Amino acid sequence: MSVSLSGDAARLLEYLAEVQGITQNEALRKAIATEAYIRQEMEQGAKVLLQKSNKDIREVVFR
């Protein structure tokens, strides 16, 4: 399989791989698995919350 990415998406994938010390292929696999997990949980009514360093909590909305 081959994937075509926009310049922005390619840069984000490169960033994800670099900060985790993994290949871009592995970063893409992890991103897909993470998206699938989040979607499955949301289908069951879960919400994704992000707590900032100042303790503010925000809901992350996926479209």
PDB file of N, CA and C in Angstrom:
ATOM      1  N   MET A   1       0.851  -1.166   0.000  1.00  0.00           N
ATOM      2  CA  MET A   1       0.000   0.000   0.000  1.00  0.00           C
ATOM      3  C   MET A   1       0.898   1.230   0.000  1.00  0.00           C
ATOM      4  N   SER A   2       0.469   2.242  -0.712  1.00  0.00           N
ATOM      5  CA  SER A   2       1.190   3.509  -0.648  1.00  0.00           C
ATOM      6  C   SER A   2       0.203   4.598  -0.258  1.00  0.00           C
ATOM      7  N   VAL A   3       0.732   5.618   0.392  1.00  0.00           N
ATOM      8  CA  VAL A   3      -0.107   6.703   0.895  1.00  0.00           C
ATOM      9  C   VAL A   3       0.469   8.017   0.394  1.00  0.00           C
ATOM     10  N   SER A   4      -0.390   8.881  -0.117  1.00  0.00           N
ATOM     11  CA  SER A   4       0.028  10.223  -0.517  1.00  0.00           C
ATOM     12  C   SER A   4      -0.404  11.198   0.568  1.00  0.00           C
ATOM     13  N   LEU A   5       0.530  11.996   1.043  1.00  0.00           N
ATOM     14  CA  LEU A   5       0.249  12.966   2.098  1.00  0.00           C
ATOM     15  C   LEU A   5       0.511  14.370   1.591  1.00  0.00           C
ATOM     16  N   SER A   6      -0.276  15.314   2.086  1.00  0.00           N
ATOM     17  CA  SER A   6       0.004  16.721   1.802  1.00  0.00           C
ATOM     18  C   SER A   6       1.309  17.089   2.506  1.00  0.00           C
ATOM     19  N   GLY A   7       1.861  18.209   2.147  1.00  0.00           N
ATOM     20  CA  GLY A   7       3.090  18.664   2.797  1.00  0.00           C
ATOM     21  C   GLY A   7       2.926  18.814   4.296  1.00  0.00           C
ATOM     22  N   ASP A   8       1.800  19.386   4.721  1.00  0.00           N
ATOM     23  CA  ASP A   8       1.542  19.564   6.155  1.00  0.00           C
ATOM     24  C   ASP A   8       1.443  18.226   6.870  1.00  0.00           C
ATOM     25  N   ALA A   9       0.714  17.280   6.282  1.00  0.00           N
ATOM     26  CA  ALA A   9       0.557  15.963   6.905  1.00  0.00           C
ATOM     27  C   ALA A   9       1.898  15.235   6.963  1.00  0.00           C
ATOM     28  N   ALA A  10       2.700  15.361   5.921  1.00  0.00           N
ATOM     29  CA  ALA A  10       4.020  14.722   5.905  1.00  0.00           C
ATOM     30  C   ALA A  10       4.911  15.296   6.999  1.00  0.00           C
ATOM     31  N   ARG A  11       4.849  16.610   7.199  1.00  0.00           N
ATOM     32  CA  ARG A  11       5.650  17.235   8.262  1.00  0.00           C
ATOM     33  C   ARG A  11       5.183  16.774   9.638  1.00  0.00           C
ATOM     34  N   LEU A  12       3.871  16.655   9.824  1.00  0.00           N
ATOM     35  CA  LEU A  12       3.351  16.170  11.105  1.00  0.00           C
ATOM     36  C   LEU A  12       3.772  14.727  11.360  1.00  0.00           C
ATOM     37  N   LEU A  13       3.738  13.901  10.327  1.00  0.00           N
ATOM     38  CA  LEU A  13       4.166  12.513  10.471  1.00  0.00           C
ATOM     39  C   LEU A  13       5.651  12.449  10.816  1.00  0.00           C
ATOM     40  N   GLU A  14       6.445  13.264  10.166  1.00  0.00           N
ATOM     41  CA  GLU A  14       7.879  13.324  10.469  1.00  0.00           C
ATOM     42  C   GLU A  14       8.097  13.741  11.925  1.00  0.00           C
ATOM     43  N   TYR A  15       7.354  14.736  12.379  1.00  0.00           N
ATOM     44  CA  TYR A  15       7.441  15.191  13.768  1.00  0.00           C
ATOM     45  C   TYR A  15       7.074  14.065  14.733  1.00  0.00           C
ATOM     46  N   LEU A  16       5.948  13.384  14.478  1.00  0.00           N
ATOM     47  CA  LEU A  16       5.509  12.300  15.362  1.00  0.00           C
ATOM     48  C   LEU A  16       6.561  11.203  15.455  1.00  0.00           C
ATOM     49  N   ALA A  17       7.155  10.860  14.331  1.00  0.00           N
ATOM     50  CA  ALA A  17       8.188   9.826  14.334  1.00  0.00           C
ATOM     51  C   ALA A  17       9.417  10.291  15.109  1.00  0.00           C
ATOM     52  N   GLU A  18       9.822  11.520  14.874  1.00  0.00           N
ATOM     53  CA  GLU A  18      11.034  12.043  15.513  1.00  0.00           C
ATOM     54  C   GLU A  18      10.899  12.122  17.030  1.00  0.00           C
ATOM     55  N   VAL A  19       9.793  12.667  17.528  1.00  0.00           N
ATOM     56  CA  VAL A  19       9.654  12.844  18.981  1.00  0.00           C
ATOM     57  C   VAL A  19       9.495  11.521  19.712  1.00  0.00           C
ATOM     58  N   GLN A  20       9.072  10.473  18.988  1.00  0.00           N
ATOM     59  CA  GLN A  20       8.917   9.164  19.616  1.00  0.00           C
ATOM     60  C   GLN A  20      10.098   8.239  19.336  1.00  0.00           C
ATOM     61  N   GLY A  21      11.014   8.685  18.486  1.00  0.00           N
ATOM     62  CA  GLY A  21      12.172   7.865  18.151  1.00  0.00           C
ATOM     63  C   GLY A  21      11.798   6.604  17.387  1.00  0.00           C
ATOM     64  N   ILE A  22      10.821   6.727  16.480  1.00  0.00           N
ATOM     65  CA  ILE A  22      10.359   5.580  15.702  1.00  0.00           C
ATOM     66  C   ILE A  22      10.337   5.957  14.224  1.00  0.00           C
ATOM     67  N   THR A  23      10.107   4.965  13.377  1.00  0.00           N
ATOM     68  CA  THR A  23      10.021   5.242  11.943  1.00  0.00           C
ATOM     69  C   THR A  23       8.695   5.923  11.617  1.00  0.00           C
ATOM     70  N   GLN A  24       8.652   6.540  10.459  1.00  0.00           N
ATOM     71  CA  GLN A  24       7.407   7.154  10.017  1.00  0.00           C
ATOM     72  C   GLN A  24       6.331   6.098   9.798  1.00  0.00           C
ATOM     73  N   ASN A  25       6.712   4.918   9.325  1.00  0.00           N
ATOM     74  CA  ASN A  25       5.728   3.839   9.162  1.00  0.00           C
ATOM     75  C   ASN A  25       5.111   3.467  10.501  1.00  0.00           C
ATOM     76  N   GLU A  26       5.951   3.331  11.528  1.00  0.00           N
ATOM     77  CA  GLU A  26       5.438   2.978  12.852  1.00  0.00           C
ATOM     78  C   GLU A  26       4.580   4.111  13.416  1.00  0.00           C
ATOM     79  N   ALA A  27       4.990   5.358  13.198  1.00  0.00           N
ATOM     80  CA  ALA A  27       4.194   6.500  13.667  1.00  0.00           C
ATOM     81  C   ALA A  27       2.821   6.502  12.998  1.00  0.00           C
ATOM     82  N   LEU A  28       2.771   6.176  11.723  1.00  0.00           N
ATOM     83  CA  LEU A  28       1.493   6.119  11.014  1.00  0.00           C
ATOM     84  C   LEU A  28       0.625   4.987  11.559  1.00  0.00           C
ATOM     85  N   ARG A  29       1.223   3.820  11.816  1.00  0.00           N
ATOM     86  CA  ARG A  29       0.468   2.701  12.396  1.00  0.00           C
ATOM     87  C   ARG A  29      -0.095   3.079  13.760  1.00  0.00           C
ATOM     88  N   LYS A  30       0.730   3.740  14.588  1.00  0.00           N
ATOM     89  CA  LYS A  30       0.264   4.150  15.914  1.00  0.00           C
ATOM     90  C   LYS A  30      -0.857   5.178  15.818  1.00  0.00           C
ATOM     91  N   ALA A  31      -0.741   6.109  14.885  1.00  0.00           N
ATOM     92  CA  ALA A  31      -1.778   7.133  14.714  1.00  0.00           C
ATOM     93  C   ALA A  31      -3.102   6.496  14.297  1.00  0.00           C
ATOM     94  N   ILE A  32      -3.039   5.525  13.407  1.00  0.00           N
ATOM     95  CA  ILE A  32      -4.259   4.838  12.972  1.00  0.00           C
ATOM     96  C   ILE A  32      -4.873   4.071  14.132  1.00  0.00           C
ATOM     97  N   ALA A  33      -4.046   3.362  14.896  1.00  0.00           N
ATOM     98  CA  ALA A  33      -4.550   2.593  16.043  1.00  0.00           C
ATOM     99  C   ALA A  33      -5.158   3.517  17.090  1.00  0.00           C
ATOM    100  N   THR A  34      -4.524   4.657  17.332  1.00  0.00           N
ATOM    101  CA  THR A  34      -5.036   5.617  18.308  1.00  0.00           C
ATOM    102  C   THR A  34      -6.378   6.180  17.863  1.00  0.00           C
ATOM    103  N   GLU A  35      -6.478   6.553  16.603  1.00  0.00           N
ATOM    104  CA  GLU A  35      -7.738   7.075  16.058  1.00  0.00           C
ATOM    105  C   GLU A  35      -8.844   6.037  16.179  1.00  0.00           C
ATOM    106  N   ALA A  36      -8.541   4.790  15.844  1.00  0.00           N
ATOM    107  CA  ALA A  36      -9.548   3.728  15.931  1.00  0.00           C
ATOM    108  C   ALA A  36     -10.006   3.532  17.374  1.00  0.00           C
ATOM    109  N   TYR A  37      -9.066   3.535  18.308  1.00  0.00           N
ATOM    110  CA  TYR A  37      -9.410   3.358  19.723  1.00  0.00           C
ATOM    111  C   TYR A  37     -10.312   4.495  20.210  1.00  0.00           C
ATOM    112  N   ILE A  38      -9.932   5.725  19.892  1.00  0.00           N
ATOM    113  CA  ILE A  38     -10.720   6.882  20.322  1.00  0.00           C
ATOM    114  C   ILE A  38     -12.120   6.817  19.722  1.00  0.00           C
ATOM    115  N   ARG A  39     -12.223   6.513  18.435  1.00  0.00           N
ATOM    116  CA  ARG A  39     -13.537   6.431  17.782  1.00  0.00           C
ATOM    117  C   ARG A  39     -14.405   5.351  18.424  1.00  0.00           C
ATOM    118  N   GLN A  40     -13.820   4.185  18.715  1.00  0.00           N
ATOM    119  CA  GLN A  40     -14.584   3.096  19.332  1.00  0.00           C
ATOM    120  C   GLN A  40     -15.099   3.507  20.704  1.00  0.00           C
ATOM    121  N   GLU A  41     -14.266   4.161  21.484  1.00  0.00           N
ATOM    122  CA  GLU A  41     -14.687   4.614  22.810  1.00  0.00           C
ATOM    123  C   GLU A  41     -15.780   5.674  22.701  1.00  0.00           C
ATOM    124  N   MET A  42     -15.638   6.600  21.753  1.00  0.00           N
ATOM    125  CA  MET A  42     -16.641   7.645  21.577  1.00  0.00           C
ATOM    126  C   MET A  42     -17.979   7.063  21.132  1.00  0.00           C
ATOM    127  N   GLU A  43     -17.942   6.006  20.339  1.00  0.00           N
ATOM    128  CA  GLU A  43     -19.179   5.347  19.912  1.00  0.00           C
ATOM    129  C   GLU A  43     -19.941   4.776  21.101  1.00  0.00           C
ATOM    130  N   GLN A  44     -19.220   4.511  22.190  1.00  0.00           N
ATOM    131  CA  GLN A  44     -19.831   3.971  23.404  1.00  0.00           C
ATOM    132  C   GLN A  44     -20.124   5.073  24.423  1.00  0.00           C
ATOM    133  N   GLY A  45     -20.021   6.327  23.988  1.00  0.00           N
ATOM    134  CA  GLY A  45     -20.388   7.445  24.844  1.00  0.00           C
ATOM    135  C   GLY A  45     -19.252   8.112  25.592  1.00  0.00           C
ATOM    136  N   ALA A  46     -18.026   7.672  25.379  1.00  0.00           N
ATOM    137  CA  ALA A  46     -16.883   8.272  26.076  1.00  0.00           C
ATOM    138  C   ALA A  46     -16.573   9.657  25.504  1.00  0.00           C
ATOM    139  N   LYS A  47     -15.939  10.481  26.328  1.00  0.00           N
ATOM    140  CA  LYS A  47     -15.456  11.793  25.909  1.00  0.00           C
ATOM    141  C   LYS A  47     -13.948  11.821  26.103  1.00  0.00           C
ATOM    142  N   VAL A  48     -13.274  12.610  25.285  1.00  0.00           N
ATOM    143  CA  VAL A  48     -11.835  12.786  25.417  1.00  0.00           C
ATOM    144  C   VAL A  48     -11.612  14.140  26.067  1.00  0.00           C
ATOM    145  N   LEU A  49     -10.951  14.133  27.221  1.00  0.00           N
ATOM    146  CA  LEU A  49     -10.691  15.360  27.973  1.00  0.00           C
ATOM    147  C   LEU A  49      -9.192  15.597  28.048  1.00  0.00           C
ATOM    148  N   LEU A  50      -8.812  16.867  28.002  1.00  0.00           N
ATOM    149  CA  LEU A  50      -7.415  17.258  28.069  1.00  0.00           C
ATOM    150  C   LEU A  50      -7.246  18.220  29.225  1.00  0.00           C
ATOM    151  N   GLN A  51      -6.375  17.867  30.169  1.00  0.00           N
ATOM    152  CA  GLN A  51      -6.114  18.765  31.292  1.00  0.00           C
ATOM    153  C   GLN A  51      -4.819  19.509  31.024  1.00  0.00           C
ATOM    154  N   LYS A  52      -4.917  20.825  30.982  1.00  0.00           N
ATOM    155  CA  LYS A  52      -3.760  21.671  30.725  1.00  0.00           C
ATOM    156  C   LYS A  52      -2.940  21.828  32.001  1.00  0.00           C
ATOM    157  N   SER A  53      -1.747  22.368  31.868  1.00  0.00           N
ATOM    158  CA  SER A  53      -0.857  22.511  33.022  1.00  0.00           C
ATOM    159  C   SER A  53      -1.436  23.426  34.098  1.00  0.00           C
ATOM    160  N   ASN A  54      -2.341  24.337  33.707  1.00  0.00           N
ATOM    161  CA  ASN A  54      -2.968  25.224  34.697  1.00  0.00           C
ATOM    162  C   ASN A  54      -4.224  24.597  35.304  1.00  0.00           C
ATOM    163  N   LYS A  55      -4.432  23.298  35.046  1.00  0.00           N
ATOM    164  CA  LYS A  55      -5.538  22.492  35.579  1.00  0.00           C
ATOM    165  C   LYS A  55      -6.862  22.687  34.843  1.00  0.00           C
ATOM    166  N   ASP A  56      -6.915  23.582  33.838  1.00  0.00           N
ATOM    167  CA  ASP A  56      -8.128  23.705  33.029  1.00  0.00           C
ATOM    168  C   ASP A  56      -8.367  22.388  32.298  1.00  0.00           C
ATOM    169  N   ILE A  57      -9.612  21.968  32.236  1.00  0.00           N
ATOM    170  CA  ILE A  57      -9.971  20.747  31.527  1.00  0.00           C
ATOM    171  C   ILE A  57     -10.842  21.120  30.341  1.00  0.00           C
ATOM    172  N   ARG A  58     -10.472  20.597  29.183  1.00  0.00           N
ATOM    173  CA  ARG A  58     -11.224  20.875  27.962  1.00  0.00           C
ATOM    174  C   ARG A  58     -11.571  19.570  27.273  1.00  0.00           C
ATOM    175  N   GLU A  59     -12.741  19.555  26.651  1.00  0.00           N
ATOM    176  CA  GLU A  59     -13.129  18.392  25.863  1.00  0.00           C
ATOM    177  C   GLU A  59     -12.531  18.525  24.464  1.00  0.00           C
ATOM    178  N   VAL A  60     -11.939  17.457  23.985  1.00  0.00           N
ATOM    179  CA  VAL A  60     -11.405  17.420  22.627  1.00  0.00           C
ATOM    180  C   VAL A  60     -12.519  16.908  21.725  1.00  0.00           C
ATOM    181  N   VAL A  61     -12.864  17.697  20.712  1.00  0.00           N
ATOM    182  CA  VAL A  61     -13.950  17.332  19.804  1.00  0.00           C
ATOM    183  C   VAL A  61     -13.339  16.843  18.497  1.00  0.00           C
ATOM    184  N   PHE A  62     -13.682  15.616  18.111  1.00  0.00           N
ATOM    185  CA  PHE A  62     -13.215  15.036  16.855  1.00  0.00           C
ATOM    186  C   PHE A  62     -14.335  15.136  15.843  1.00  0.00           C
ATOM    187  N   ARG A  63     -14.009  15.516  14.638  1.00  0.00           N
ATOM    188  CA  ARG A  63     -15.018  15.649  13.579  1.00  0.00           C
ATOM    189  C   ARG A  63     -14.798  14.614  12.512  1.00  0.00           C
TER     190      ARG A  63
END
